[in-house]
Amino acid sequence: MKNYFAIIAVLLFSIAAHAQSDVITSGLLHPESIITDGKFLYTTLIGKALAPTAKDGDGAISKLDLAGKPIDLNFNKAVLNAPKGTTIVGNILYVADVDRVVGFDLQSGEKVDEVDLSAQGTQFLNDLTLKGDSVFFVSATDIGKIFKVTISTHRIEALNIPKLIGPNGLLYDAKTDILYVAGLDRSDNPMGELGMITGKSGYYTYTTLTDARGMFDGIQMLDANTLIVSDWVTLKERKTRLLKINIKEKTYVEIEKNIDAADILYDKKQKRFLLPALRDGNIVEYKFK
């Protein structure tokens, strides 16, 4: 009887979680990530070729209005190669770009800061997440490391977490002081984990969040107990799915599948998810019923 009610609950949840989707922007050159300052949307474009580690100079940041209408398709006034994850610190938009993190003034698009991580041996910096106003974390998916960067001094600290499998998406929760990590194995092996990191410099602890395995990318917090994560499933086909994670119960359920998505953004004010459709060149708005 318990199993019967559990099955019914899952079915009802699946129906309730069905999403309405709309393309709000199209014609972009491989959009990878998107962020908002509450006034505008900013999406990073890898460029004409889907070459996420190439220093080819054809990457860009596009500025859109909140409805997705392009304002400036080349907002950045300095060269970018294959920009991916972003975070905003005050009036500066920071962008992960191959082996460096570049800061742009939100008003002018001028380059105002750069943190060089090439000496760390990475060519695939992916996501950024902010801690306070002085520190951000950046993932280096290719070398299995996460770096803590002090913005004012450019001090770089590698978190001492052994055997991380392709840390990709990052999300820092200030209320709990937890850094959530979405893992991706770039060899197209779906063995990435969803985990969380606690502790402080020199004493970090990594814990697996669920038994889900995949090729995880974007990670956003819906509420204090719920994460939404994108999972490529495979890089060879369009099979990306969205998972809803119950943090306390350490469980998950699939809420969308067979979509085109890379990173994801939860826009709290608009109560919507925005997904860059990397292959199609679109920004897609999802509203879950």
PDB file of C-alpha atoms in Angstrom:
ATOM      1  CA  MET A   1       0.000   0.000   0.000  1.00  0.00           C
ATOM      2  CA  LYS A   2       2.847   2.394   0.818  1.00  0.00           C
ATOM      3  CA  ASN A   3       4.412   1.661  -2.562  1.00  0.00           C
ATOM      4  CA  TYR A   4       1.054   2.368  -4.244  1.00  0.00           C
ATOM      5  CA  PHE A   5       0.791   5.807  -2.661  1.00  0.00           C
ATOM      6  CA  ALA A   6       4.447   6.527  -3.453  1.00  0.00           C
ATOM      7  CA  ILE A   7       3.833   5.755  -7.137  1.00  0.00           C
ATOM      8  CA  ILE A   8       0.719   7.961  -7.210  1.00  0.00           C
ATOM      9  CA  ALA A   9       2.670  10.801  -5.563  1.00  0.00           C
ATOM     10  CA  VAL A  10       5.417  10.586  -8.189  1.00  0.00           C
ATOM     11  CA  LEU A  11       2.851  10.609 -11.004  1.00  0.00           C
ATOM     12  CA  LEU A  12       1.086  13.644  -9.573  1.00  0.00           C
ATOM     13  CA  PHE A  13       4.406  15.433  -9.077  1.00  0.00           C
ATOM     14  CA  SER A  14       5.408  14.697 -12.666  1.00  0.00           C
ATOM     15  CA  ILE A  15       2.152  16.125 -13.986  1.00  0.00           C
ATOM     16  CA  ALA A  16       2.379  19.206 -11.764  1.00  0.00           C
ATOM     17  CA  ALA A  17       5.979  19.809 -12.772  1.00  0.00           C
ATOM     18  CA  HIS A  18       5.239  19.948 -16.513  1.00  0.00           C
ATOM     19  CA  ALA A  19       6.675  23.111 -17.961  1.00  0.00           C
ATOM     20  CA  GLN A  20       5.483  25.677 -20.447  1.00  0.00           C
ATOM     21  CA  SER A  21       8.394  26.778 -22.621  1.00  0.00           C
ATOM     22  CA  ASP A  22       8.883  29.724 -24.977  1.00  0.00           C
ATOM     23  CA  VAL A  23      11.859  30.815 -27.065  1.00  0.00           C
ATOM     24  CA  ILE A  24      12.538  34.439 -26.086  1.00  0.00           C
ATOM     25  CA  THR A  25      15.813  34.925 -28.011  1.00  0.00           C
ATOM     26  CA  SER A  26      17.146  33.219 -31.143  1.00  0.00           C
ATOM     27  CA  GLY A  27      20.084  33.411 -33.528  1.00  0.00           C
ATOM     28  CA  LEU A  28      22.826  33.410 -30.870  1.00  0.00           C
ATOM     29  CA  LEU A  29      26.241  31.825 -31.451  1.00  0.00           C
ATOM     30  CA  HIS A  30      26.294  28.916 -28.989  1.00  0.00           C
ATOM     31  CA  PRO A  31      24.936  30.561 -25.807  1.00  0.00           C
ATOM     32  CA  GLU A  32      26.353  28.807 -22.746  1.00  0.00           C
ATOM     33  CA  SER A  33      25.320  30.776 -19.667  1.00  0.00           C
ATOM     34  CA  ILE A  34      22.895  33.519 -18.671  1.00  0.00           C
ATOM     35  CA  ILE A  35      22.599  35.894 -15.715  1.00  0.00           C
ATOM     36  CA  THR A  36      20.528  38.918 -14.724  1.00  0.00           C
ATOM     37  CA  ASP A  37      21.164  42.034 -12.659  1.00  0.00           C
ATOM     38  CA  GLY A  38      17.422  42.571 -12.370  1.00  0.00           C
ATOM     39  CA  LYS A  39      17.429  45.118 -15.191  1.00  0.00           C
ATOM     40  CA  PHE A  40      18.926  43.201 -18.093  1.00  0.00           C
ATOM     41  CA  LEU A  41      19.966  39.701 -19.132  1.00  0.00           C
ATOM     42  CA  TYR A  42      23.551  38.860 -20.075  1.00  0.00           C
ATOM     43  CA  THR A  43      24.345  35.677 -21.981  1.00  0.00           C
ATOM     44  CA  THR A  44      27.790  34.335 -22.852  1.00  0.00           C
ATOM     45  CA  LEU A  45      28.410  33.093 -26.392  1.00  0.00           C
ATOM     46  CA  ILE A  46      31.137  30.545 -27.137  1.00  0.00           C
ATOM     47  CA  GLY A  47      31.207  31.727 -30.764  1.00  0.00           C
ATOM     48  CA  LYS A  48      30.665  30.420 -34.294  1.00  0.00           C
ATOM     49  CA  ALA A  49      32.459  27.154 -33.601  1.00  0.00           C
ATOM     50  CA  LEU A  50      31.469  25.080 -30.579  1.00  0.00           C
ATOM     51  CA  ALA A  51      35.071  25.043 -29.353  1.00  0.00           C
ATOM     52  CA  PRO A  52      34.951  25.537 -25.558  1.00  0.00           C
ATOM     53  CA  THR A  53      38.735  25.549 -25.050  1.00  0.00           C
ATOM     54  CA  ALA A  54      39.841  27.425 -28.175  1.00  0.00           C
ATOM     55  CA  LYS A  55      41.501  30.815 -27.838  1.00  0.00           C
ATOM     56  CA  ASP A  56      39.957  31.986 -31.093  1.00  0.00           C
ATOM     57  CA  GLY A  57      38.789  35.434 -30.029  1.00  0.00           C
ATOM     58  CA  ASP A  58      35.231  35.017 -31.309  1.00  0.00           C
ATOM     59  CA  GLY A  59      33.443  34.711 -27.962  1.00  0.00           C
ATOM     60  CA  ALA A  60      31.055  37.390 -26.761  1.00  0.00           C
ATOM     61  CA  ILE A  61      28.589  38.587 -24.157  1.00  0.00           C
ATOM     62  CA  SER A  62      25.169  39.641 -25.426  1.00  0.00           C
ATOM     63  CA  LYS A  63      23.021  42.094 -23.481  1.00  0.00           C
ATOM     64  CA  LEU A  64      19.256  41.514 -23.669  1.00  0.00           C
ATOM     65  CA  ASP A  65      16.241  43.142 -22.106  1.00  0.00           C
ATOM     66  CA  LEU A  66      14.235  41.087 -19.602  1.00  0.00           C
ATOM     67  CA  ALA A  67      11.932  39.866 -22.364  1.00  0.00           C
ATOM     68  CA  GLY A  68      14.920  38.531 -24.324  1.00  0.00           C
ATOM     69  CA  LYS A  69      15.133  41.261 -26.957  1.00  0.00           C
ATOM     70  CA  PRO A  70      18.774  41.905 -27.964  1.00  0.00           C
ATOM     71  CA  ILE A  71      20.179  45.294 -26.953  1.00  0.00           C
ATOM     72  CA  ASP A  72      23.856  44.717 -27.749  1.00  0.00           C
ATOM     73  CA  LEU A  73      24.992  41.394 -29.207  1.00  0.00           C
ATOM     74  CA  ASN A  74      28.652  42.279 -28.542  1.00  0.00           C
ATOM     75  CA  PHE A  75      28.446  43.986 -25.176  1.00  0.00           C
ATOM     76  CA  ASN A  76      32.041  43.174 -24.194  1.00  0.00           C
ATOM     77  CA  LYS A  77      34.588  45.777 -25.320  1.00  0.00           C
ATOM     78  CA  ALA A  78      37.540  43.386 -24.964  1.00  0.00           C
ATOM     79  CA  VAL A  79      38.348  40.072 -26.606  1.00  0.00           C
ATOM     80  CA  LEU A  80      36.761  36.887 -25.288  1.00  0.00           C
ATOM     81  CA  ASN A  81      37.450  33.367 -26.505  1.00  0.00           C
ATOM     82  CA  ALA A  82      34.912  30.844 -25.206  1.00  0.00           C
ATOM     83  CA  PRO A  83      33.131  32.526 -22.269  1.00  0.00           C
ATOM     84  CA  LYS A  84      30.978  30.369 -20.017  1.00  0.00           C
ATOM     85  CA  GLY A  85      29.823  30.891 -16.419  1.00  0.00           C
ATOM     86  CA  THR A  86      29.200  34.305 -14.893  1.00  0.00           C
ATOM     87  CA  THR A  87      28.677  36.131 -11.630  1.00  0.00           C
ATOM     88  CA  ILE A  88      28.004  39.763 -10.756  1.00  0.00           C
ATOM     89  CA  VAL A  89      29.939  41.664  -8.091  1.00  0.00           C
ATOM     90  CA  GLY A  90      28.590  45.167  -7.611  1.00  0.00           C
ATOM     91  CA  ASN A  91      28.795  46.801 -11.023  1.00  0.00           C
ATOM     92  CA  ILE A  92      31.136  44.203 -12.522  1.00  0.00           C
ATOM     93  CA  LEU A  93      30.177  41.151 -14.559  1.00  0.00           C
ATOM     94  CA  TYR A  94      32.779  38.391 -14.158  1.00  0.00           C
ATOM     95  CA  VAL A  95      33.061  35.739 -16.877  1.00  0.00           C
ATOM     96  CA  ALA A  96      35.016  32.458 -16.971  1.00  0.00           C
ATOM     97  CA  ASP A  97      36.973  32.340 -20.244  1.00  0.00           C
ATOM     98  CA  VAL A  98      39.109  29.217 -20.886  1.00  0.00           C
ATOM     99  CA  ASP A  99      41.951  29.856 -18.378  1.00  0.00           C
ATOM    100  CA  ARG A 100      41.078  33.264 -16.939  1.00  0.00           C
ATOM    101  CA  VAL A 101      38.225  35.174 -15.348  1.00  0.00           C
ATOM    102  CA  VAL A 102      37.490  38.554 -16.919  1.00  0.00           C
ATOM    103  CA  GLY A 103      35.530  41.424 -15.350  1.00  0.00           C
ATOM    104  CA  PHE A 104      33.436  43.880 -17.384  1.00  0.00           C
ATOM    105  CA  ASP A 105      31.774  47.100 -16.282  1.00  0.00           C
ATOM    106  CA  LEU A 106      28.014  46.608 -16.476  1.00  0.00           C
ATOM    107  CA  GLN A 107      27.450  50.137 -17.726  1.00  0.00           C
ATOM    108  CA  SER A 108      30.082  50.415 -20.435  1.00  0.00           C
ATOM    109  CA  GLY A 109      31.105  46.850 -21.256  1.00  0.00           C
ATOM    110  CA  GLU A 110      34.731  47.863 -20.758  1.00  0.00           C
ATOM    111  CA  LYS A 111      37.172  45.353 -19.302  1.00  0.00           C
ATOM    112  CA  VAL A 112      38.053  46.352 -15.736  1.00  0.00           C
ATOM    113  CA  ASP A 113      39.609  43.214 -14.219  1.00  0.00           C
ATOM    114  CA  GLU A 114      41.267  39.915 -15.111  1.00  0.00           C
ATOM    115  CA  VAL A 115      42.339  36.958 -12.984  1.00  0.00           C
ATOM    116  CA  ASP A 116      44.831  34.701 -14.774  1.00  0.00           C
ATOM    117  CA  LEU A 117      44.551  31.004 -13.851  1.00  0.00           C
ATOM    118  CA  SER A 118      46.662  29.623 -16.709  1.00  0.00           C
ATOM    119  CA  ALA A 119      49.420  28.627 -14.271  1.00  0.00           C
ATOM    120  CA  GLN A 120      46.962  26.203 -12.650  1.00  0.00           C
ATOM    121  CA  GLY A 121      47.012  24.048 -15.789  1.00  0.00           C
ATOM    122  CA  THR A 122      43.368  24.458 -16.742  1.00  0.00           C
ATOM    123  CA  GLN A 123      41.852  25.122 -20.153  1.00  0.00           C
ATOM    124  CA  PHE A 124      38.222  24.653 -19.153  1.00  0.00           C
ATOM    125  CA  LEU A 125      37.131  27.107 -16.488  1.00  0.00           C
ATOM    126  CA  ASN A 126      33.382  26.741 -16.421  1.00  0.00           C
ATOM    127  CA  ASP A 127      31.211  28.199 -13.671  1.00  0.00           C
ATOM    128  CA  LEU A 128      31.436  31.017 -11.151  1.00  0.00           C
ATOM    129  CA  THR A 129      29.585  31.561  -7.890  1.00  0.00           C
ATOM    130  CA  LEU A 130      29.943  34.442  -5.480  1.00  0.00           C
ATOM    131  CA  LYS A 131      30.592  34.294  -1.731  1.00  0.00           C
ATOM    132  CA  GLY A 132      29.904  37.676  -0.164  1.00  0.00           C
ATOM    133  CA  ASP A 133      31.327  40.586  -2.114  1.00  0.00           C
ATOM    134  CA  SER A 134      34.984  39.650  -1.851  1.00  0.00           C
ATOM    135  CA  VAL A 135      35.352  36.042  -3.005  1.00  0.00           C
ATOM    136  CA  PHE A 136      34.173  33.857  -5.855  1.00  0.00           C
ATOM    137  CA  PHE A 137      34.621  30.164  -6.601  1.00  0.00           C
ATOM    138  CA  VAL A 138      35.426  28.987 -10.124  1.00  0.00           C
ATOM    139  CA  SER A 139      35.348  25.413 -11.420  1.00  0.00           C
ATOM    140  CA  ALA A 140      38.087  23.911 -13.589  1.00  0.00           C
ATOM    141  CA  THR A 141      36.241  20.966 -15.081  1.00  0.00           C
ATOM    142  CA  ASP A 142      39.162  19.533 -17.031  1.00  0.00           C
ATOM    143  CA  ILE A 143      41.545  19.168 -14.081  1.00  0.00           C
ATOM    144  CA  GLY A 144      38.991  18.295 -11.390  1.00  0.00           C
ATOM    145  CA  LYS A 145      39.529  21.361  -9.226  1.00  0.00           C
ATOM    146  CA  ILE A 146      37.641  24.269  -7.707  1.00  0.00           C
ATOM    147  CA  PHE A 147      39.458  27.515  -6.987  1.00  0.00           C
ATOM    148  CA  LYS A 148      38.616  30.169  -4.422  1.00  0.00           C
ATOM    149  CA  VAL A 149      39.606  33.621  -5.677  1.00  0.00           C
ATOM    150  CA  THR A 150      39.925  36.742  -3.543  1.00  0.00           C
ATOM    151  CA  ILE A 151      38.786  39.502  -5.860  1.00  0.00           C
ATOM    152  CA  SER A 152      40.805  42.426  -4.490  1.00  0.00           C
ATOM    153  CA  THR A 153      44.163  40.626  -4.381  1.00  0.00           C
ATOM    154  CA  HIS A 154      43.661  37.889  -7.023  1.00  0.00           C
ATOM    155  CA  ARG A 155      44.783  35.333  -4.457  1.00  0.00           C
ATOM    156  CA  ILE A 156      43.989  31.853  -5.778  1.00  0.00           C
ATOM    157  CA  GLU A 157      43.410  28.876  -3.494  1.00  0.00           C
ATOM    158  CA  ALA A 158      42.676  25.369  -4.756  1.00  0.00           C
ATOM    159  CA  LEU A 159      40.150  23.633  -2.524  1.00  0.00           C
ATOM    160  CA  ASN A 160      41.769  20.497  -1.117  1.00  0.00           C
ATOM    161  CA  ILE A 161      39.072  18.071  -2.244  1.00  0.00           C
ATOM    162  CA  PRO A 162      40.609  14.913  -3.765  1.00  0.00           C
ATOM    163  CA  LYS A 163      39.107  12.955  -6.660  1.00  0.00           C
ATOM    164  CA  LEU A 164      36.443  15.425  -7.733  1.00  0.00           C
ATOM    165  CA  ILE A 165      34.883  14.213 -10.985  1.00  0.00           C
ATOM    166  CA  GLY A 166      34.760  17.146 -13.360  1.00  0.00           C
ATOM    167  CA  PRO A 167      33.382  19.904 -11.097  1.00  0.00           C
ATOM    168  CA  ASN A 168      31.250  21.925 -13.486  1.00  0.00           C
ATOM    169  CA  GLY A 169      28.249  23.840 -12.160  1.00  0.00           C
ATOM    170  CA  LEU A 170      28.654  25.703  -8.860  1.00  0.00           C
ATOM    171  CA  LEU A 171      26.213  27.311  -6.437  1.00  0.00           C
ATOM    172  CA  TYR A 172      27.086  28.893  -3.098  1.00  0.00           C
ATOM    173  CA  ASP A 173      24.301  29.161  -0.505  1.00  0.00           C
ATOM    174  CA  ALA A 174      25.150  31.948   1.947  1.00  0.00           C
ATOM    175  CA  LYS A 175      22.471  30.899   4.459  1.00  0.00           C
ATOM    176  CA  THR A 176      24.024  27.486   5.051  1.00  0.00           C
ATOM    177  CA  ASP A 177      27.609  28.237   3.952  1.00  0.00           C
ATOM    178  CA  ILE A 178      27.439  25.283   1.555  1.00  0.00           C
ATOM    179  CA  LEU A 179      29.003  25.127  -1.903  1.00  0.00           C
ATOM    180  CA  TYR A 180      26.978  22.850  -4.189  1.00  0.00           C
ATOM    181  CA  VAL A 181      28.802  21.146  -7.058  1.00  0.00           C
ATOM    182  CA  ALA A 182      27.468  19.579 -10.264  1.00  0.00           C
ATOM    183  CA  GLY A 183      29.983  17.211 -11.877  1.00  0.00           C
ATOM    184  CA  LEU A 184      30.591  16.409 -15.551  1.00  0.00           C
ATOM    185  CA  ASP A 185      32.953  13.834 -17.047  1.00  0.00           C
ATOM    186  CA  ARG A 186      34.019  15.334 -20.400  1.00  0.00           C
ATOM    187  CA  SER A 187      34.789  11.861 -21.791  1.00  0.00           C
ATOM    188  CA  ASP A 188      31.002  11.441 -22.282  1.00  0.00           C
ATOM    189  CA  ASN A 189      30.879   9.037 -19.362  1.00  0.00           C
ATOM    190  CA  PRO A 190      27.808   9.805 -17.202  1.00  0.00           C
ATOM    191  CA  MET A 191      29.596   9.454 -13.871  1.00  0.00           C
ATOM    192  CA  GLY A 192      29.370  13.030 -12.636  1.00  0.00           C
ATOM    193  CA  GLU A 193      28.025  13.540  -9.127  1.00  0.00           C
ATOM    194  CA  LEU A 194      25.948  16.114  -7.303  1.00  0.00           C
ATOM    195  CA  GLY A 195      27.720  17.053  -4.104  1.00  0.00           C
ATOM    196  CA  MET A 196      28.225  19.701  -1.467  1.00  0.00           C
ATOM    197  CA  ILE A 197      31.326  21.188   0.106  1.00  0.00           C
ATOM    198  CA  THR A 198      31.479  22.507   3.655  1.00  0.00           C
ATOM    199  CA  GLY A 199      34.264  23.812   5.867  1.00  0.00           C
ATOM    200  CA  LYS A 200      36.878  26.523   5.523  1.00  0.00           C
ATOM    201  CA  SER A 201      40.307  27.047   3.992  1.00  0.00           C
ATOM    202  CA  GLY A 202      42.418  23.937   4.455  1.00  0.00           C
ATOM    203  CA  TYR A 203      39.570  21.925   6.003  1.00  0.00           C
ATOM    204  CA  TYR A 204      37.003  21.329   3.300  1.00  0.00           C
ATOM    205  CA  THR A 205      34.726  18.292   3.238  1.00  0.00           C
ATOM    206  CA  TYR A 206      32.919  16.931   0.185  1.00  0.00           C
ATOM    207  CA  THR A 207      29.704  14.925   0.539  1.00  0.00           C
ATOM    208  CA  THR A 208      27.641  13.317  -2.218  1.00  0.00           C
ATOM    209  CA  LEU A 209      24.164  14.835  -2.285  1.00  0.00           C
ATOM    210  CA  THR A 210      22.220  12.049  -4.046  1.00  0.00           C
ATOM    211  CA  ASP A 211      22.911   8.801  -5.865  1.00  0.00           C
ATOM    212  CA  ALA A 212      22.144  10.492  -9.197  1.00  0.00           C
ATOM    213  CA  ARG A 213      24.880  10.159 -11.807  1.00  0.00           C
ATOM    214  CA  GLY A 214      25.121  12.059 -15.056  1.00  0.00           C
ATOM    215  CA  MET A 215      26.816  14.838 -16.989  1.00  0.00           C
ATOM    216  CA  PHE A 216      25.671  17.740 -14.879  1.00  0.00           C
ATOM    217  CA  ASP A 217      26.012  21.401 -15.787  1.00  0.00           C
ATOM    218  CA  GLY A 218      23.719  24.136 -14.463  1.00  0.00           C
ATOM    219  CA  ILE A 219      22.621  24.247 -10.832  1.00  0.00           C
ATOM    220  CA  GLN A 220      20.169  26.684  -9.250  1.00  0.00           C
ATOM    221  CA  MET A 221      18.304  26.925  -5.939  1.00  0.00           C
ATOM    222  CA  LEU A 222      14.523  27.016  -6.164  1.00  0.00           C
ATOM    223  CA  ASP A 223      14.028  27.272  -2.395  1.00  0.00           C
ATOM    224  CA  ALA A 224      15.911  26.380   0.796  1.00  0.00           C
ATOM    225  CA  ASN A 225      15.394  22.652   0.232  1.00  0.00           C
ATOM    226  CA  THR A 226      15.252  22.382  -3.553  1.00  0.00           C
ATOM    227  CA  LEU A 227      17.838  22.467  -6.324  1.00  0.00           C
ATOM    228  CA  ILE A 228      17.234  22.331 -10.075  1.00  0.00           C
ATOM    229  CA  VAL A 229      20.073  20.764 -12.084  1.00  0.00           C
ATOM    230  CA  SER A 230      20.626  20.272 -15.810  1.00  0.00           C
ATOM    231  CA  ASP A 231      22.068  16.949 -16.981  1.00  0.00           C
ATOM    232  CA  TRP A 232      23.425  16.524 -20.518  1.00  0.00           C
ATOM    233  CA  VAL A 233      23.029  12.716 -20.211  1.00  0.00           C
ATOM    234  CA  THR A 234      25.295  12.452 -23.272  1.00  0.00           C
ATOM    235  CA  LEU A 235      27.163  14.968 -25.398  1.00  0.00           C
ATOM    236  CA  LYS A 236      26.400  13.056 -28.600  1.00  0.00           C
ATOM    237  CA  GLU A 237      22.639  13.595 -28.712  1.00  0.00           C
ATOM    238  CA  ARG A 238      20.049  16.114 -27.564  1.00  0.00           C
ATOM    239  CA  LYS A 239      18.961  14.415 -24.363  1.00  0.00           C
ATOM    240  CA  THR A 240      19.450  17.047 -21.677  1.00  0.00           C
ATOM    241  CA  ARG A 241      17.098  16.675 -18.743  1.00  0.00           C
ATOM    242  CA  LEU A 242      16.262  18.747 -15.679  1.00  0.00           C
ATOM    243  CA  LEU A 243      16.312  17.193 -12.225  1.00  0.00           C
ATOM    244  CA  LYS A 244      14.603  18.481  -9.100  1.00  0.00           C
ATOM    245  CA  ILE A 245      16.670  17.689  -5.994  1.00  0.00           C
ATOM    246  CA  ASN A 246      15.278  17.415  -2.473  1.00  0.00           C
ATOM    247  CA  ILE A 247      18.256  18.411  -0.326  1.00  0.00           C
ATOM    248  CA  LYS A 248      16.990  17.043   3.003  1.00  0.00           C
ATOM    249  CA  GLU A 249      15.719  13.750   1.625  1.00  0.00           C
ATOM    250  CA  LYS A 250      18.666  13.377  -0.795  1.00  0.00           C
ATOM    251  CA  THR A 251      16.260  12.350  -3.535  1.00  0.00           C
ATOM    252  CA  TYR A 252      15.615  13.539  -7.074  1.00  0.00           C
ATOM    253  CA  VAL A 253      12.993  13.406  -9.798  1.00  0.00           C
ATOM    254  CA  GLU A 254      13.177  14.178 -13.518  1.00  0.00           C
ATOM    255  CA  ILE A 255      10.967  17.144 -14.428  1.00  0.00           C
ATOM    256  CA  GLU A 256      11.930  17.729 -18.080  1.00  0.00           C
ATOM    257  CA  LYS A 257      13.797  15.679 -20.692  1.00  0.00           C
ATOM    258  CA  ASN A 258      15.135  15.694 -24.261  1.00  0.00           C
ATOM    259  CA  ILE A 259      15.774  19.432 -24.299  1.00  0.00           C
ATOM    260  CA  ASP A 260      18.713  21.581 -25.415  1.00  0.00           C
ATOM    261  CA  ALA A 261      20.319  23.297 -22.446  1.00  0.00           C
ATOM    262  CA  ALA A 262      23.690  24.131 -20.943  1.00  0.00           C
ATOM    263  CA  ASP A 263      23.769  26.292 -17.830  1.00  0.00           C
ATOM    264  CA  ILE A 264      20.506  27.442 -16.241  1.00  0.00           C
ATOM    265  CA  LEU A 265      19.226  30.530 -14.446  1.00  0.00           C
ATOM    266  CA  TYR A 266      16.364  30.792 -11.972  1.00  0.00           C
ATOM    267  CA  ASP A 267      14.954  34.310 -12.206  1.00  0.00           C
ATOM    268  CA  LYS A 268      13.248  34.712  -8.828  1.00  0.00           C
ATOM    269  CA  LYS A 269      11.562  38.015  -9.631  1.00  0.00           C
ATOM    270  CA  GLN A 270       9.984  36.673 -12.816  1.00  0.00           C
ATOM    271  CA  LYS A 271       9.492  33.176 -11.351  1.00  0.00           C
ATOM    272  CA  ARG A 272      10.937  31.528 -14.425  1.00  0.00           C
ATOM    273  CA  PHE A 273      13.889  29.457 -15.571  1.00  0.00           C
ATOM    274  CA  LEU A 274      16.024  30.652 -18.463  1.00  0.00           C
ATOM    275  CA  LEU A 275      17.997  28.033 -20.362  1.00  0.00           C
ATOM    276  CA  PRO A 276      20.610  28.753 -23.031  1.00  0.00           C
ATOM    277  CA  ALA A 277      19.982  26.251 -25.841  1.00  0.00           C
ATOM    278  CA  LEU A 278      23.624  25.771 -26.770  1.00  0.00           C
ATOM    279  CA  ARG A 279      23.099  23.921 -30.055  1.00  0.00           C
ATOM    280  CA  ASP A 280      20.013  25.783 -31.278  1.00  0.00           C
ATOM    281  CA  GLY A 281      21.299  29.251 -30.390  1.00  0.00           C
ATOM    282  CA  ASN A 282      18.211  30.176 -28.377  1.00  0.00           C
ATOM    283  CA  ILE A 283      17.304  31.373 -24.917  1.00  0.00           C
ATOM    284  CA  VAL A 284      14.304  29.397 -23.700  1.00  0.00           C
ATOM    285  CA  GLU A 285      11.999  30.475 -20.889  1.00  0.00           C
ATOM    286  CA  TYR A 286      10.443  27.742 -18.757  1.00  0.00           C
ATOM    287  CA  LYS A 287       7.572  28.251 -16.358  1.00  0.00           C
ATOM    288  CA  PHE A 288       6.587  25.169 -14.388  1.00  0.00           C
ATOM    289  CA  LYS A 289       2.899  24.760 -13.710  1.00  0.00           C
TER     290      LYS A 289
END
